[in-house]
CSV table of C-alpha atoms and ligand atoms in Angstrom, one decimal:
chain,number,residue,atom,x,y,z
U,14,MET,CA,17.5,63.8,68.4
U,15,LYS,CA,19.2,61.9,71.2
U,16,LYS,CA,21.0,64.4,73.4
U,17,ILE,CA,24.7,63.9,73.9
U,18,VAL,CA,24.3,64.2,77.7
U,19,SER,CA,22.0,61.1,77.7
U,20,LEU,CA,24.3,59.2,75.3
U,21,LEU,CA,27.2,59.9,77.6
U,22,GLU,CA,25.3,58.3,80.5
U,23,GLU,CA,25.1,55.0,78.6
U,24,ASN,CA,27.4,52.4,79.9
U,25,ARG,CA,29.3,51.9,76.6
U,26,PRO,CA,31.7,53.8,74.4
U,27,LEU,CA,30.1,56.1,71.9
U,28,ILE,CA,31.0,56.1,68.2
U,29,MET,CA,31.4,59.2,66.2
U,30,GLY,CA,31.3,58.5,62.5
U,31,ILE,CA,33.4,60.7,60.2
U,32,LEU,CA,31.8,62.5,57.3
U,33,ASN,CA,34.3,64.6,55.4
U,34,VAL,CA,32.5,66.9,53.0
U,35,THR,CA,35.3,68.1,50.9
U,36,PRO,CA,35.2,68.0,47.1
U,37,ASP,CA,37.8,65.1,47.0
U,38,SER,CA,35.6,63.0,49.3
U,39,PHE,CA,32.1,63.3,47.7
U,40,SER,CA,32.7,64.7,44.3
U,41,ASP,CA,30.0,64.9,41.6
U,42,GLY,CA,32.7,64.0,39.2
U,43,GLY,CA,33.7,67.6,38.9
U,44,GLU,CA,34.7,70.1,41.6
U,45,PHE,CA,31.3,70.1,43.3
U,46,LEU,CA,30.2,68.1,46.3
U,47,SER,CA,27.4,65.7,45.7
U,48,LEU,CA,24.9,66.3,48.5
U,49,ALA,CA,23.1,63.0,47.9
U,50,ASP,CA,26.3,61.0,48.2
U,51,ALA,CA,27.3,62.7,51.4
U,52,VAL,CA,23.9,62.3,53.0
U,53,GLU,CA,23.7,58.6,51.9
U,54,HIS,CA,27.1,58.0,53.6
U,55,ALA,CA,25.9,59.6,56.8
U,56,LYS,CA,22.8,57.3,56.8
U,57,TYR,CA,25.0,54.3,56.2
U,58,LEU,CA,27.2,55.3,59.1
U,59,GLU,CA,24.1,55.6,61.3
U,60,GLU,CA,22.9,52.1,60.2
U,61,CYS,CA,26.4,50.8,61.1
U,62,GLY,CA,25.9,52.0,64.6
U,63,ALA,CA,27.2,55.5,64.8
U,64,ASP,CA,25.9,57.6,67.7
U,65,ILE,CA,27.1,60.9,66.3
U,66,ILE,CA,28.0,62.0,62.8
U,67,ASP,CA,30.9,64.5,62.6
U,68,ILE,CA,30.5,66.7,59.5
U,69,GLY,CA,33.6,68.6,58.4
U,70,GLY,CA,34.2,70.8,55.4
U,71,GLU,CA,37.8,71.9,55.9
U,72,SER,CA,40.5,69.3,55.9
U,73,THR,CA,42.8,69.5,59.0
U,74,ARG,CA,45.2,66.9,57.8
U,75,PRO,CA,48.9,67.9,58.0
U,76,GLY,CA,49.7,70.4,55.3
U,77,ALA,CA,46.0,70.9,54.2
U,78,LYS,CA,45.1,74.4,52.9
U,79,SER,CA,42.5,76.5,54.8
U,80,ILE,CA,39.3,77.6,53.1
U,81,SER,CA,37.1,80.7,53.5
U,82,SER,CA,34.0,80.6,55.8
U,83,SER,CA,31.6,81.0,52.9
U,84,GLU,CA,33.2,78.0,51.2
U,85,GLU,CA,33.0,76.0,54.4
U,86,LEU,CA,29.4,77.0,54.9
U,87,GLN,CA,28.5,76.0,51.4
U,88,ARG,CA,30.0,72.6,52.0
U,89,VAL,CA,28.6,71.7,55.4
U,90,MET,CA,25.3,73.5,55.8
U,91,PRO,CA,23.3,71.6,53.0
U,92,VAL,CA,24.4,68.3,54.5
U,93,ILE,CA,23.5,69.3,58.0
U,94,GLU,CA,20.1,70.6,56.9
U,95,ARG,CA,19.3,67.5,54.9
U,96,LEU,CA,20.6,65.0,57.5
U,97,LYS,CA,18.6,66.8,60.2
U,98,TYR,CA,15.5,66.5,58.1
U,99,ILE,CA,15.8,62.8,57.4
U,100,SER,CA,17.4,61.5,60.6
U,101,ASP,CA,17.4,62.1,64.3
U,102,ILE,CA,21.0,61.2,64.9
U,103,SER,CA,23.2,63.6,66.8
U,104,ILE,CA,25.1,65.8,64.5
U,105,SER,CA,28.5,67.3,65.2
U,106,VAL,CA,30.2,69.9,63.1
U,107,ASP,CA,34.0,69.8,62.8
U,108,THR,CA,34.9,73.5,62.5
U,109,SER,CA,37.0,76.2,64.1
U,110,LYS,CA,35.2,79.2,62.6
U,111,ALA,CA,32.7,81.1,64.8
U,112,VAL,CA,30.4,81.9,61.8
U,113,VAL,CA,30.2,78.2,60.8
U,114,MET,CA,29.5,77.2,64.5
U,115,LYS,CA,26.8,79.8,64.8
U,116,LYS,CA,24.9,78.7,61.6
U,117,ALA,CA,25.3,75.0,62.5
U,118,ILE,CA,24.0,75.6,66.0
U,119,GLU,CA,21.0,77.5,64.6
U,120,CYS,CA,20.4,74.4,62.4
U,121,GLY,CA,20.4,72.1,65.4
U,122,VAL,CA,23.8,70.4,65.7
U,123,THR,CA,24.4,69.1,69.2
U,124,LEU,CA,28.2,69.2,69.3
U,125,ILE,CA,31.0,71.4,68.1
U,126,ASN,CA,34.2,69.5,67.4
U,127,ASP,CA,36.9,72.1,67.2
U,128,VAL,CA,40.5,71.1,66.7
U,129,TYR,CA,41.5,74.7,67.8
U,130,SER,CA,39.6,74.3,71.1
U,131,LEU,CA,37.6,77.6,70.6
U,132,ARG,CA,40.8,79.7,70.3
U,133,LYS,CA,39.7,81.4,67.0
U,134,PRO,CA,38.0,84.8,67.2
U,135,GLY,CA,34.4,84.7,68.4
U,136,ALA,CA,34.3,80.9,68.9
U,137,LEU,CA,34.1,80.9,72.7
U,138,ASP,CA,31.3,83.4,72.7
U,139,VAL,CA,29.2,81.6,70.1
U,140,VAL,CA,29.4,78.4,72.1
U,141,ALA,CA,28.7,80.2,75.4
U,142,ASP,CA,25.6,81.7,73.9
U,143,SER,CA,24.2,78.2,73.1
U,144,ASP,CA,23.6,74.9,74.8
U,145,VAL,CA,25.6,72.6,72.6
U,146,HIS,CA,28.5,70.3,73.7
U,147,VAL,CA,32.0,71.1,72.6
U,148,CYS,CA,35.0,68.9,72.1
U,149,LEU,CA,38.3,70.6,73.1
U,150,MET,CA,41.2,69.1,71.3
U,151,HIS,CA,44.9,69.6,71.9
U,152,MET,CA,46.9,70.7,68.9
U,153,LYS,CA,50.4,72.2,68.8
U,154,GLY,CA,50.7,74.8,66.1
U,155,ASN,CA,48.3,74.6,63.2
U,156,PRO,CA,47.6,72.0,60.4
U,157,GLN,CA,50.0,73.8,58.1
U,158,ASN,CA,53.0,73.5,60.4
U,159,MET,CA,52.2,71.1,63.2
U,160,GLN,CA,54.2,68.2,61.9
U,161,ASN,CA,57.5,70.2,61.5
U,162,LYS,CA,59.4,68.5,64.3
U,163,PRO,CA,57.0,68.8,67.2
U,164,ILE,CA,59.1,69.1,70.3
U,165,TYR,CA,57.9,69.0,73.9
U,166,GLU,CA,59.7,69.2,77.2
U,167,ASP,CA,57.1,67.0,78.8
U,168,LEU,CA,54.4,65.9,76.3
U,169,LEU,CA,51.9,64.5,78.8
U,170,LEU,CA,52.2,67.5,81.1
U,171,GLU,CA,51.9,70.0,78.3
U,172,VAL,CA,48.9,68.4,76.7
U,173,ARG,CA,47.2,68.1,80.0
U,174,GLU,CA,47.9,71.7,81.0
U,175,PHE,CA,46.6,72.9,77.7
U,176,LEU,CA,43.3,71.0,78.1
U,177,SER,CA,42.8,72.1,81.7
U,178,ASP,CA,43.4,75.7,80.6
U,179,ARG,CA,40.9,75.4,77.8
U,180,VAL,CA,38.4,73.8,80.2
U,181,ALA,CA,38.9,76.7,82.7
U,182,GLU,CA,38.5,79.3,79.9
U,183,CYS,CA,35.2,77.7,78.9
U,184,GLU,CA,33.9,77.6,82.4
U,185,LYS,CA,34.9,81.2,82.9
U,186,LYS,CA,32.7,82.0,79.9
U,187,GLY,CA,29.8,80.1,81.5
U,188,ILE,CA,30.1,76.9,79.4
U,189,SER,CA,29.3,74.3,82.1
U,190,ALA,CA,31.5,71.2,82.6
U,191,GLU,CA,28.6,68.9,81.5
U,192,ARG,CA,28.9,70.3,78.0
U,193,LEU,CA,32.7,69.6,77.7
U,194,ILE,CA,34.6,66.8,76.1
U,195,ILE,CA,38.4,66.6,75.9
U,196,ASP,CA,40.7,65.0,73.3
U,197,ILE,CA,44.4,64.5,73.3
U,198,GLY,CA,44.6,65.3,69.5
U,199,PHE,CA,46.2,62.1,68.1
U,200,GLY,CA,48.4,63.2,65.2
U,201,PHE,CA,48.1,66.9,65.8
U,202,GLY,CA,51.6,68.2,66.3
U,203,LYS,CA,53.0,64.9,67.8
U,204,THR,CA,55.5,62.4,66.7
U,205,PRO,CA,54.4,58.8,66.2
U,206,LEU,CA,55.9,57.9,69.6
U,207,GLY,CA,54.2,60.8,71.2
U,208,ASN,CA,50.8,59.6,69.9
U,209,LEU,CA,51.5,56.2,71.4
U,210,LYS,CA,52.5,57.7,74.7
U,211,LEU,CA,49.3,59.7,74.9
U,212,ILE,CA,47.0,56.8,74.4
U,213,ASN,CA,49.1,54.7,76.7
U,214,ASN,CA,48.7,57.3,79.4
U,215,LEU,CA,45.1,58.3,78.9
U,216,ASP,CA,44.6,57.7,82.6
U,217,LEU,CA,46.2,61.0,83.4
U,218,PHE,CA,43.6,62.8,81.4
U,219,LYS,CA,40.7,61.2,83.4
U,220,GLU,CA,41.8,63.4,86.3
U,221,ILE,CA,40.4,66.4,84.4
U,222,GLY,CA,37.0,64.7,85.1
U,223,LEU,CA,35.5,65.0,81.6
U,224,PRO,CA,34.6,62.4,78.9
U,225,ILE,CA,37.6,61.7,76.6
U,226,MET,CA,37.4,61.4,72.9
U,227,VAL,CA,40.1,59.8,70.8
U,228,GLY,CA,40.6,59.9,67.0
U,229,ALA,CA,43.3,57.6,65.7
U,230,SER,CA,41.3,56.2,62.8
U,231,ARG,CA,43.4,55.7,59.6
U,232,LYS,CA,46.0,58.2,60.8
U,233,SER,CA,49.7,58.0,59.6
U,234,THR,CA,51.0,56.6,62.9
U,235,ILE,CA,48.8,53.6,62.4
U,236,LYS,CA,49.9,53.2,58.8
U,237,LYS,CA,53.5,53.5,59.8
U,238,ILE,CA,53.2,50.6,62.3
U,239,CYS,CA,51.3,48.1,60.2
U,240,GLY,CA,50.3,49.4,56.8
U,241,ASP,CA,46.7,48.2,57.5
U,242,GLN,CA,44.5,51.1,58.2
U,243,LEU,CA,41.5,49.0,59.3
U,244,GLY,CA,43.1,46.4,61.5
U,245,GLY,CA,45.5,48.9,63.0
U,246,SER,CA,42.7,51.5,63.7
U,247,LEU,CA,40.6,48.8,65.4
U,248,ALA,CA,43.5,47.9,67.8
U,249,ALA,CA,44.0,51.5,68.6
U,250,ALA,CA,40.3,52.0,69.3
U,251,LEU,CA,40.1,49.1,71.7
U,252,PHE,CA,43.2,50.1,73.5
U,253,ALA,CA,41.9,53.7,73.8
U,254,VAL,CA,38.6,52.4,75.4
U,255,LYS,CA,40.5,50.2,77.8
U,256,ASN,CA,42.4,53.2,78.9
U,257,GLY,CA,39.4,55.4,79.4
U,258,ALA,CA,38.2,56.8,76.1
U,259,LYS,CA,34.4,57.4,76.0
U,260,ILE,CA,34.0,58.5,72.4
U,261,LEU,CA,35.8,57.2,69.4
U,262,ARG,CA,36.0,59.2,66.2
U,263,VAL,CA,36.2,56.7,63.4
U,264,HIS,CA,35.8,56.1,59.7
U,265,ASP,CA,35.0,52.4,59.9
U,266,VAL,CA,31.9,52.4,62.2
U,267,LYS,CA,30.6,48.9,61.5
U,268,GLU,CA,33.9,47.2,62.2
U,269,THR,CA,34.6,49.3,65.3
U,270,VAL,CA,31.2,48.5,66.8
U,271,ALA,CA,31.8,44.8,66.1
U,272,ALA,CA,35.2,44.8,67.7
U,273,LEU,CA,34.0,46.7,70.7
U,274,LYS,CA,31.1,44.4,71.3
U,275,VAL,CA,33.2,41.3,71.3
U,276,TRP,CA,36.0,42.9,73.4
U,277,GLU,CA,33.4,44.2,75.9
U,278,SER,CA,31.7,40.8,76.1
U,279,LEU,CA,35.1,39.2,76.8
U,280,VAL,CA,35.8,41.8,79.5
U,281,GLU,CA,32.5,41.3,81.2
U,282,GLU,CA,32.1,37.6,80.5
U,283,ARG,CA,28.6,38.2,79.2
U,284,LEU,CA,27.1,38.8,75.7
U,285,VAL,CA,26.7,42.5,75.7
U,286,ASP,CA,23.3,43.8,74.6
U,287,TRP,CA,24.1,47.0,72.9
A,315,8Y7,C1,40.5,64.5,65.0
A,315,8Y7,C2,39.5,65.4,64.9
A,315,8Y7,C3,40.5,65.1,62.9
A,315,8Y7,C4,40.8,64.0,66.3
A,315,8Y7,C5,38.9,65.3,67.1
A,315,8Y7,C6,41.8,63.0,60.5
A,315,8Y7,C7,38.5,66.8,63.0
A,315,8Y7,C8,42.1,64.3,60.8
A,315,8Y7,N1,41.1,64.3,63.8
A,315,8Y7,N2,38.7,65.8,65.9
A,315,8Y7,N3,39.5,65.8,63.6
A,315,8Y7,N4,39.9,64.4,67.3
A,315,8Y7,N5,38.1,65.6,68.1
A,315,8Y7,O1,42.7,62.3,60.0
A,315,8Y7,O2,41.7,63.2,66.5
A,315,8Y7,O3,40.7,62.5,60.7
A,315,8Y7,S1,40.8,65.4,61.2
């Protein structure tokens, strides 16, 4: 498995492909998840050029219901185990629960993608006791209430302070800076204008000194602007990279890689070779 540290050293943006393993995404026709379909989609994302596959069993979309840890483990672990067996791609688990993190780490994932930034009980300790990377994301409130009129006195300052505080908390626990990634949390307790402002001012977050991840793919702000999830998401991805994003969390891996290659070739006036 290619380590995230060495991937981060490559001189190009990294692509995290999204694999939602909820019954509504890979159903066997009934209420159960089809393992084969989920793993096949992961392989497809890898072939399309994904560097990392982000596996998530609990939806964090606005208003989504939470599920128990045993339910979440039942959804994600078989997919992680199987993918690990057939591929050496870096695997990320999108979870906030310490027990899920622990099992996934034991199974060999290299990144914990936690929209709660290790604020749930036990999460900091589990990550501190391991050597995985972690993505710390800003979210105001929780997925159940975050879109109820999110108000900030100073959005940029508040998001930056939150992320700096989480970074400090991790370092205090002994999680070294090389293991940390930060994310502004596009769509997590922000208005559409707030989301635009954050990506437009990504520069400010570079001062924290850590790789920045952005996930705008197919989110409602994009849909509101143009109604075209793919075209709109590609524009957001390119703009985020221009402003300093190092990792893009996307659904449409093939198209994002193509757009990035052409854009980067134009920027560098050479045909990029990645
Ligand atoms: C993000 C995310 C989601 C994001 C990071 C969706 C799990 C919502 N969005 N993780 N997860 N950043 N790091 O629509 O923006 O994909 S779920």
